[in-house]
Amino acid sequence: MRRELSPDQAALVAEVDAVLDALPAGAGPQEAFRRLGAARLLAVHFPVEYGGRGLDLAHHAAASERIGLRGLPDVAQLITVQGVGCAILAFGTEAQRRRWLPEIASGRLLASLLLSEAGAGSDLTRVETTGTADGDGWLVSGRKTWSLLTDLSAIALCSARTRRSESRYDGISLFLVDLSAPGVRVEPVARASGEPYYTVTLDRVRVGPEAVLGEPHRGWALLPTVIGFERGGFDYLTRARAWRDAAAAELAALPDSEREVLAADFVRREFAVENARAVAYHAVATADGLELDETVTAYAKLGTGLAAQSLVRWAAEELLAVPGADGPGGSRSVLRAAVAEAPELTVSGGAQELQLDLIAGEFAIGRTIR
Ligand SMILES: Cc1cc2nc3c(=O)[nH]c(=O)nc-3n(C[C@H](O)[C@H](O)[C@H](O)COP(=O)(O)OP(=O)(O)OC[C@H]3O[C@@H](n4cnc5c(N)ncnc54)[C@H](O)[C@@H]3O)c2cc1C
């Protein structure tokens, strides 16, 4: 199944290309994000008054996919615009929306997610970071792991346990933390490939009532929206499509006889990526406003991650095993980096077992997916 963009979505993609084509030589990602923001292309699904265009999530997916395909770090879109921005849009007060959304949509402000901890990854109810009442606010203390973009971010959405309760889903609050506040320490963690991770230590970081997103203690209910779009797998798709292009270049460089033997295997994996992309677009097309169906996104996440991994595994075994030098487009280097990065695709945003549990859980209660 191949998923074509609608004419409107294709027009947005052309706008993204026009902005990026006009970038001065040597401009970095931050300049690119600012220009895309100035053209209102970073968050087209935000209302106009907050710097968007009032379009739906499927249009945002098309623009965002293109931004990733053009080689810009797609985590910026995924984490800042989707993770933090959409959470503020959906659950923030009017003051929080006015304070943060125009900055996010303009590409001037990056924001990160501080959800994962050493013992709390797929299961975010295991959060050990605490928020202790302090006057009209809280003192937040704990250690967050695997955070991306943190060194460039001004704020972060951080989960903390603010009360103990019989239900592990109760008592979690989400705070918008100023990363320059006293008590915040951000340390990089070495990574084989891709954007660096950061460990963030919070030591009695004071947050006021204006920093709480949604109701105190009831943050759990907000998390599906925070990580919903990530579960659509769009960042995996941009990687999968870049890796597919690299594999195609390697294949094209083989002698005819060897290429013919491998061509069918390649096309099968290419189809798997396109099929997964169709599911990812189905997930955003069936969203209810900003809310995505958990089961469809679990399929999208699994499908995109597994399709990308299968492509890379095959390319490593069949193409990288053949001795040869890197071509002009650097396809060998791209595939070698992919070998290091691909395993993360069934871990980030909740391990694959979690996605399978979500799918199984929905079927167990007999609900029909949209
Ligand atoms: C590229 C990348 C970017 C990330 N960015 C961020 C970020 O910006 N902010 C942030 O807060 N976090 C981030 N994370 C963390 C990410 O959300 C977690 O890695 C993810 O949720 C998995 O948690 P974990 O690493 O603790 O592993 P776990 O979930 O603890 O999994 C450990 C092992 O247990 C298995 N497992 C998990 N659940 C089950 C189950 N129900 N049944 C059976 N087996 C299971 C897994 O397959 C795995 O082998 C990022 C991770 C990656 C890889």
Coordinates of C-alpha atoms and ligand atoms in Angstrom, one line a residue:
M1 CA 0.0 0.0 0.0
R2 CA 1.4 3.4 -1.0
R3 CA 0.1 6.5 0.7
E4 CA -0.2 9.6 -1.4
L5 CA -0.4 13.0 0.1
S6 CA -3.6 15.1 -0.5
P7 CA -3.1 18.2 -2.8
D8 CA -3.1 20.4 0.3
Q9 CA -0.6 18.3 2.1
A10 CA 1.6 18.2 -1.0
A11 CA 1.4 22.0 -1.2
L12 CA 2.6 22.3 2.4
V13 CA 5.5 19.9 1.6
A14 CA 6.4 22.2 -1.4
E15 CA 6.4 25.2 1.0
V16 CA 8.8 23.4 3.4
D17 CA 11.1 22.6 0.4
A18 CA 11.0 26.2 -0.7
V19 CA 12.0 27.5 2.7
L20 CA 14.8 25.0 3.1
D21 CA 16.1 25.5 -0.5
A22 CA 16.4 29.2 0.2
L23 CA 18.6 28.7 3.3
P24 CA 22.0 30.3 3.1
A25 CA 24.9 27.9 2.7
G26 CA 26.2 26.8 6.1
A27 CA 23.0 27.6 8.0
G28 CA 22.5 25.1 10.9
P29 CA 19.3 23.4 12.1
Q30 CA 18.3 26.2 14.4
E31 CA 18.3 28.8 11.6
A32 CA 16.3 26.3 9.5
F33 CA 13.7 25.9 12.3
R34 CA 13.4 29.7 12.8
R35 CA 12.7 30.1 9.1
L36 CA 10.2 27.3 9.0
G37 CA 8.6 28.9 12.1
A38 CA 8.5 32.3 10.5
A39 CA 6.6 30.7 7.6
R40 CA 4.3 29.0 10.1
L41 CA 5.3 25.5 8.9
L42 CA 6.6 24.0 12.2
A43 CA 3.2 23.7 13.9
V44 CA 0.5 24.0 11.2
H45 CA -2.0 22.3 13.5
F46 CA -1.7 25.0 16.2
P47 CA -4.4 27.7 16.0
V48 CA -3.5 30.8 14.1
E49 CA -3.3 32.9 17.3
Y50 CA -0.5 30.6 18.6
G51 CA 1.6 30.7 15.5
G52 CA 0.0 27.8 13.5
R53 CA -2.4 27.7 10.6
G54 CA -5.3 25.9 12.3
L55 CA -4.9 22.8 10.1
D56 CA -5.3 19.2 11.3
L57 CA -2.8 16.7 12.5
A58 CA -2.5 14.9 9.2
H59 CA -1.3 18.2 7.6
H60 CA 1.2 18.6 10.4
A61 CA 2.4 15.0 9.8
A62 CA 3.1 15.7 6.1
A63 CA 5.1 18.9 6.9
S64 CA 6.9 17.2 9.7
E65 CA 7.8 14.1 7.7
R66 CA 9.3 16.4 5.0
I67 CA 11.3 18.3 7.5
G68 CA 12.8 15.0 8.8
L69 CA 13.4 13.8 5.2
R70 CA 15.3 17.0 4.4
G71 CA 17.8 15.9 7.1
L72 CA 16.8 18.2 10.0
P73 CA 16.8 16.6 13.4
D74 CA 13.1 15.4 13.5
V75 CA 13.3 15.0 17.3
A76 CA 13.0 18.8 17.5
Q77 CA 9.5 18.5 15.9
L78 CA 8.6 15.4 17.7
I79 CA 9.6 16.5 21.2
T80 CA 9.1 20.3 21.2
V81 CA 6.1 20.8 18.9
Q82 CA 4.4 17.5 19.5
G83 CA 5.3 16.3 22.9
V84 CA 5.5 19.6 24.8
G85 CA 3.6 21.9 22.5
C86 CA 0.5 19.7 22.0
A87 CA 0.4 19.0 25.7
I88 CA 0.2 22.7 26.4
L89 CA -2.3 23.3 23.6
A90 CA -4.5 20.5 24.9
F91 CA -4.2 20.9 28.6
G92 CA -2.6 24.3 29.3
T93 CA -4.2 27.3 30.8
E94 CA -4.7 30.3 28.5
A95 CA -1.7 32.0 30.1
Q96 CA 0.5 28.9 29.5
R97 CA -0.6 28.7 25.9
R98 CA 0.1 32.4 25.2
R99 CA 3.4 32.2 27.0
W100 CA 4.8 29.2 25.3
L101 CA 3.0 28.2 22.1
P102 CA 4.0 31.2 19.8
E103 CA 7.6 30.7 20.9
I104 CA 7.5 27.0 20.1
A105 CA 5.7 27.5 16.7
S106 CA 8.3 30.1 15.8
G107 CA 11.2 27.7 16.1
R108 CA 12.9 30.0 18.6
L109 CA 12.2 27.8 21.7
L110 CA 13.1 24.1 22.0
A111 CA 11.6 22.1 24.8
S112 CA 12.4 18.6 26.0
L113 CA 10.7 15.7 27.8
L114 CA 11.8 14.5 31.2
L115 CA 9.7 11.4 31.6
S116 CA 12.0 8.4 31.6
E117 CA 14.1 7.4 34.7
A118 CA 16.4 4.4 35.3
G119 CA 13.4 2.3 36.6
A120 CA 10.6 4.1 34.7
G121 CA 10.7 3.8 30.9
S122 CA 7.9 1.9 29.2
D123 CA 6.0 2.0 32.5
L124 CA 5.9 5.7 33.4
T125 CA 3.9 5.0 36.6
R126 CA 7.2 3.9 38.2
V127 CA 8.4 7.6 38.4
E128 CA 10.6 8.1 41.5
T129 CA 11.1 11.9 41.0
T130 CA 9.2 13.7 43.7
G131 CA 7.3 17.0 43.9
T132 CA 7.0 18.0 47.5
A133 CA 4.5 20.8 48.4
D134 CA 6.3 24.1 49.1
G135 CA 3.9 27.0 49.8
D136 CA 1.8 27.5 46.6
G137 CA 4.3 25.4 44.6
W138 CA 6.5 22.3 44.7
L139 CA 10.2 21.3 45.1
V140 CA 11.0 18.8 42.4
S141 CA 13.9 16.3 43.0
G142 CA 15.0 13.3 41.0
R143 CA 17.0 11.9 38.1
K144 CA 15.7 11.8 34.6
T145 CA 17.3 9.7 31.8
W146 CA 17.4 9.4 28.0
S147 CA 16.3 13.0 27.4
L148 CA 17.0 14.4 23.9
L149 CA 17.6 18.1 23.0
T150 CA 18.0 19.0 26.6
D151 CA 21.2 21.1 26.1
L152 CA 19.3 23.3 23.6
S153 CA 16.1 23.5 25.5
A154 CA 14.8 26.3 27.6
I155 CA 12.0 24.3 29.3
A156 CA 11.1 20.7 29.8
L157 CA 7.9 18.8 30.6
C158 CA 8.8 16.8 33.7
S159 CA 6.8 14.1 35.5
A160 CA 7.0 13.8 39.3
R161 CA 5.1 11.9 42.0
T162 CA 3.4 14.5 44.1
R163 CA 1.4 12.1 46.3
R164 CA 1.3 8.5 47.2
S165 CA -1.9 6.7 46.6
E166 CA -3.4 3.2 46.3
S167 CA -3.6 3.6 42.5
R168 CA -0.2 4.0 40.8
Y169 CA -1.9 6.1 38.2
D170 CA -2.9 8.7 40.7
G171 CA -0.5 11.2 42.2
I172 CA 1.6 12.0 39.1
S173 CA 1.9 15.7 38.2
L174 CA 3.4 17.2 35.1
F175 CA 5.5 20.4 35.4
L176 CA 6.9 22.8 32.9
V177 CA 10.4 23.2 34.4
D178 CA 12.7 26.1 33.6
L179 CA 16.0 24.3 32.7
S180 CA 18.1 27.3 33.8
A181 CA 16.5 27.2 37.3
P182 CA 18.8 26.6 40.3
G183 CA 19.1 22.9 41.1
V184 CA 18.9 21.6 37.4
R185 CA 22.0 19.8 36.1
V186 CA 22.1 18.5 32.5
E187 CA 24.8 16.0 31.6
P188 CA 25.4 14.4 28.2
V189 CA 25.6 10.6 27.7
A190 CA 27.7 9.1 24.9
R191 CA 25.7 7.5 22.1
A192 CA 26.9 5.3 19.2
S193 CA 24.9 7.3 16.6
G194 CA 22.2 10.0 16.4
E195 CA 21.4 12.9 18.8
P196 CA 23.1 12.7 22.2
Y197 CA 21.1 11.8 25.3
Y198 CA 21.1 13.8 28.5
T199 CA 20.7 12.8 32.1
V200 CA 19.0 15.5 34.1
T201 CA 19.3 15.8 37.9
L202 CA 16.8 18.0 39.7
D203 CA 17.7 19.0 43.2
R204 CA 14.9 20.7 45.0
V205 CA 14.0 22.7 41.9
R206 CA 11.2 25.2 42.8
V207 CA 8.2 25.3 40.5
G208 CA 5.2 27.6 41.1
P209 CA 1.5 26.9 40.4
E210 CA 1.9 28.4 36.9
A211 CA 4.2 25.5 36.0
V212 CA 1.6 22.7 36.5
L213 CA 0.2 21.3 33.3
G214 CA -3.4 20.2 33.9
E215 CA -4.5 19.3 37.4
P216 CA -1.9 18.5 40.1
H217 CA -1.8 14.7 40.7
R218 CA -3.7 13.9 37.6
G219 CA -0.9 14.0 35.0
W220 CA -1.2 10.3 34.0
A221 CA -4.3 11.0 31.9
L222 CA -2.3 13.6 29.9
L223 CA 0.5 11.3 28.9
P224 CA -1.1 9.6 25.9
T225 CA -1.4 13.0 24.2
V226 CA 2.2 13.9 25.2
I227 CA 3.6 10.8 23.6
G228 CA 0.8 10.0 21.1
F229 CA 2.3 11.5 18.0
E230 CA 5.7 9.9 18.8
R231 CA 3.8 6.6 18.8
G232 CA 2.7 7.4 15.2
G233 CA 6.3 6.5 14.2
F234 CA 6.9 9.5 11.8
D235 CA 10.5 9.9 13.0
Y236 CA 11.1 6.2 12.3
L237 CA 9.7 6.7 8.8
T238 CA 12.1 9.5 8.0
R239 CA 14.9 7.2 9.1
A240 CA 13.6 4.2 7.3
R241 CA 13.2 6.2 4.1
A242 CA 16.8 7.6 4.3
W243 CA 18.1 4.1 5.0
R244 CA 16.1 2.7 2.1
D245 CA 17.6 5.3 -0.2
A246 CA 21.1 4.3 1.0
A247 CA 20.3 0.6 0.4
A248 CA 19.0 1.4 -3.1
A249 CA 22.3 3.2 -3.9
E250 CA 24.3 0.3 -2.6
L251 CA 22.2 -2.1 -4.6
A252 CA 22.6 0.0 -7.8
A253 CA 26.3 -0.2 -7.5
L254 CA 26.4 -4.0 -7.6
P255 CA 27.1 -6.0 -10.7
D256 CA 23.9 -6.9 -12.7
S257 CA 24.0 -10.6 -11.7
E258 CA 24.2 -9.8 -7.9
R259 CA 21.7 -7.0 -8.1
E260 CA 19.1 -9.2 -9.8
V261 CA 19.4 -11.8 -7.0
L262 CA 18.8 -9.2 -4.2
A263 CA 16.3 -6.9 -5.9
A264 CA 13.1 -8.8 -4.9
D265 CA 14.2 -8.9 -1.2
F266 CA 14.8 -5.2 -1.3
V267 CA 11.5 -4.4 -2.8
R268 CA 9.7 -6.6 -0.2
R269 CA 11.3 -4.5 2.6
E270 CA 10.6 -1.3 0.7
F271 CA 6.9 -2.3 0.6
A272 CA 6.9 -3.0 4.3
V273 CA 8.1 0.6 5.0
E274 CA 5.4 2.0 2.7
N275 CA 2.8 -0.1 4.3
A276 CA 3.8 1.1 7.8
R277 CA 3.8 4.7 6.5
A278 CA 0.2 4.2 5.4
V279 CA -0.7 3.0 8.9
A280 CA 1.1 6.0 10.4
Y281 CA -1.0 8.4 8.2
H282 CA -4.1 6.4 9.1
A283 CA -3.3 7.1 12.8
V284 CA -3.2 10.9 12.3
A285 CA -6.1 10.9 9.8
T286 CA -8.4 9.2 12.4
A287 CA -7.2 11.4 15.3
D288 CA -9.9 13.2 17.3
G289 CA -8.4 16.6 17.4
L290 CA -5.0 16.1 19.0
E291 CA -6.0 12.7 20.5
L292 CA -4.8 9.7 18.6
D293 CA -6.3 6.2 18.9
E294 CA -3.8 4.3 21.2
T295 CA -4.3 1.0 19.4
V296 CA -3.8 2.4 15.9
T297 CA -0.7 4.3 17.0
A298 CA 0.7 1.1 18.7
Y299 CA 0.3 -0.6 15.3
A300 CA 2.0 2.3 13.6
K301 CA 4.9 2.4 16.0
L302 CA 5.5 -1.3 15.8
G303 CA 5.0 -1.4 12.0
T304 CA 7.4 1.5 11.3
G305 CA 10.0 0.4 13.8
L306 CA 10.0 -3.3 12.7
A307 CA 10.0 -2.4 8.9
A308 CA 13.0 0.0 9.4
Q309 CA 14.8 -2.6 11.5
S310 CA 14.2 -5.4 8.9
L311 CA 15.5 -3.2 6.1
V312 CA 18.7 -2.3 8.0
R313 CA 19.3 -5.9 9.1
W314 CA 19.0 -7.1 5.5
A315 CA 21.2 -4.3 4.2
A316 CA 23.9 -5.1 6.8
E317 CA 23.9 -8.8 5.9
E318 CA 23.6 -8.6 2.1
L319 CA 25.0 -5.2 1.2
L320 CA 27.6 -4.1 3.8
A321 CA 29.0 -7.7 3.8
V322 CA 30.2 -7.1 0.3
P323 CA 33.5 -5.3 0.5
G324 CA 33.5 -1.8 -1.1
A325 CA 34.2 1.8 -0.5
D326 CA 31.7 4.5 0.4
G327 CA 30.1 6.0 -2.7
P328 CA 29.7 9.8 -3.3
G329 CA 26.4 9.9 -1.3
G330 CA 28.0 8.2 1.7
S331 CA 25.5 5.3 1.5
R332 CA 27.7 2.9 3.4
S333 CA 28.3 5.3 6.2
V334 CA 24.5 5.9 6.4
L335 CA 23.8 2.2 6.7
R336 CA 26.6 1.6 9.2
A337 CA 25.1 4.4 11.4
A338 CA 21.7 2.8 10.9
V339 CA 23.0 -0.6 12.3
A340 CA 23.8 1.3 15.5
E341 CA 20.5 3.2 15.6
A342 CA 17.9 0.7 14.4
P343 CA 17.6 -1.3 17.7
E344 CA 16.4 1.8 19.5
L345 CA 13.3 1.8 17.3
T346 CA 11.5 -0.8 19.3
V347 CA 12.5 0.8 22.6
S348 CA 12.0 4.5 22.4
G349 CA 8.6 5.9 23.4
G350 CA 7.8 2.6 25.1
A351 CA 9.2 -0.8 24.3
Q352 CA 7.6 -3.1 21.7
E353 CA 6.1 -5.3 24.4
L354 CA 4.2 -2.3 25.6
Q355 CA 2.7 -1.7 22.1
L356 CA 1.8 -5.4 21.9
D357 CA 0.1 -5.1 25.3
L358 CA -1.9 -2.1 24.2
I359 CA -3.1 -3.9 21.1
A360 CA -3.8 -7.1 23.0
G361 CA -5.6 -5.1 25.7
E362 CA -7.9 -3.4 23.2
F363 CA -8.8 -6.7 21.5
A364 CA -9.4 -8.4 24.9
I365 CA -12.2 -6.0 25.6
G366 CA -13.6 -6.4 22.1
R367 CA -13.4 -2.8 20.9
T368 CA -13.3 -2.3 17.2
I369 CA -10.5 0.1 16.1
R370 CA -11.3 3.0 13.9
Ligands
LIG1 C1 16.1 7.4 20.8 C2 15.4 7.6 22.1 C3 15.0 8.8 22.5 C4 14.4 9.0 23.7 N1 14.0 10.2 24.1 C5 13.5 10.4 25.4 C6 13.2 11.7 25.8 O1 13.4 12.7 25.1 N2 12.6 11.9 27.0 C7 12.4 10.8 27.8 O2 11.8 11.0 28.9 N3 12.7 9.6 27.5 C8 13.3 9.3 26.2 N4 13.6 8.1 25.8 C9 13.4 6.9 26.7 C10 12.3 6.0 26.2 O3 11.0 6.5 26.4 C11 12.5 4.7 27.0 O4 13.8 4.2 26.6 C12 11.4 3.7 26.6 O5 10.2 4.1 27.2 C13 11.8 2.3 27.2 O6 12.1 2.4 28.5 P1 13.4 1.8 29.1 O7 14.6 2.2 28.3 O8 13.4 2.0 30.6 O9 13.3 0.2 28.9 P2 12.2 -0.7 29.6 O10 10.8 -0.3 29.2 O11 12.5 -0.9 31.0 O12 12.5 -2.1 28.8 C14 13.6 -2.9 29.2 C15 13.5 -4.2 28.6 O13 12.2 -4.8 29.1 C16 11.4 -5.1 28.0 N5 10.0 -4.8 28.3 C17 9.5 -3.6 28.6 N6 8.2 -3.7 28.9 C18 7.9 -5.0 28.8 C19 6.6 -5.7 29.0 N7 5.5 -5.1 29.3 N8 6.7 -7.1 28.8 C20 7.9 -7.7 28.5 N9 9.0 -7.1 28.3 C21 9.0 -5.7 28.5 C22 11.9 -4.3 26.8 O14 11.7 -4.9 25.5 C23 13.4 -4.2 27.1 O15 14.1 -5.3 26.6 C24 14.2 7.9 24.6 C25 14.7 6.6 24.2 C26 15.3 6.4 23.0 C27 15.8 5.1 22.6

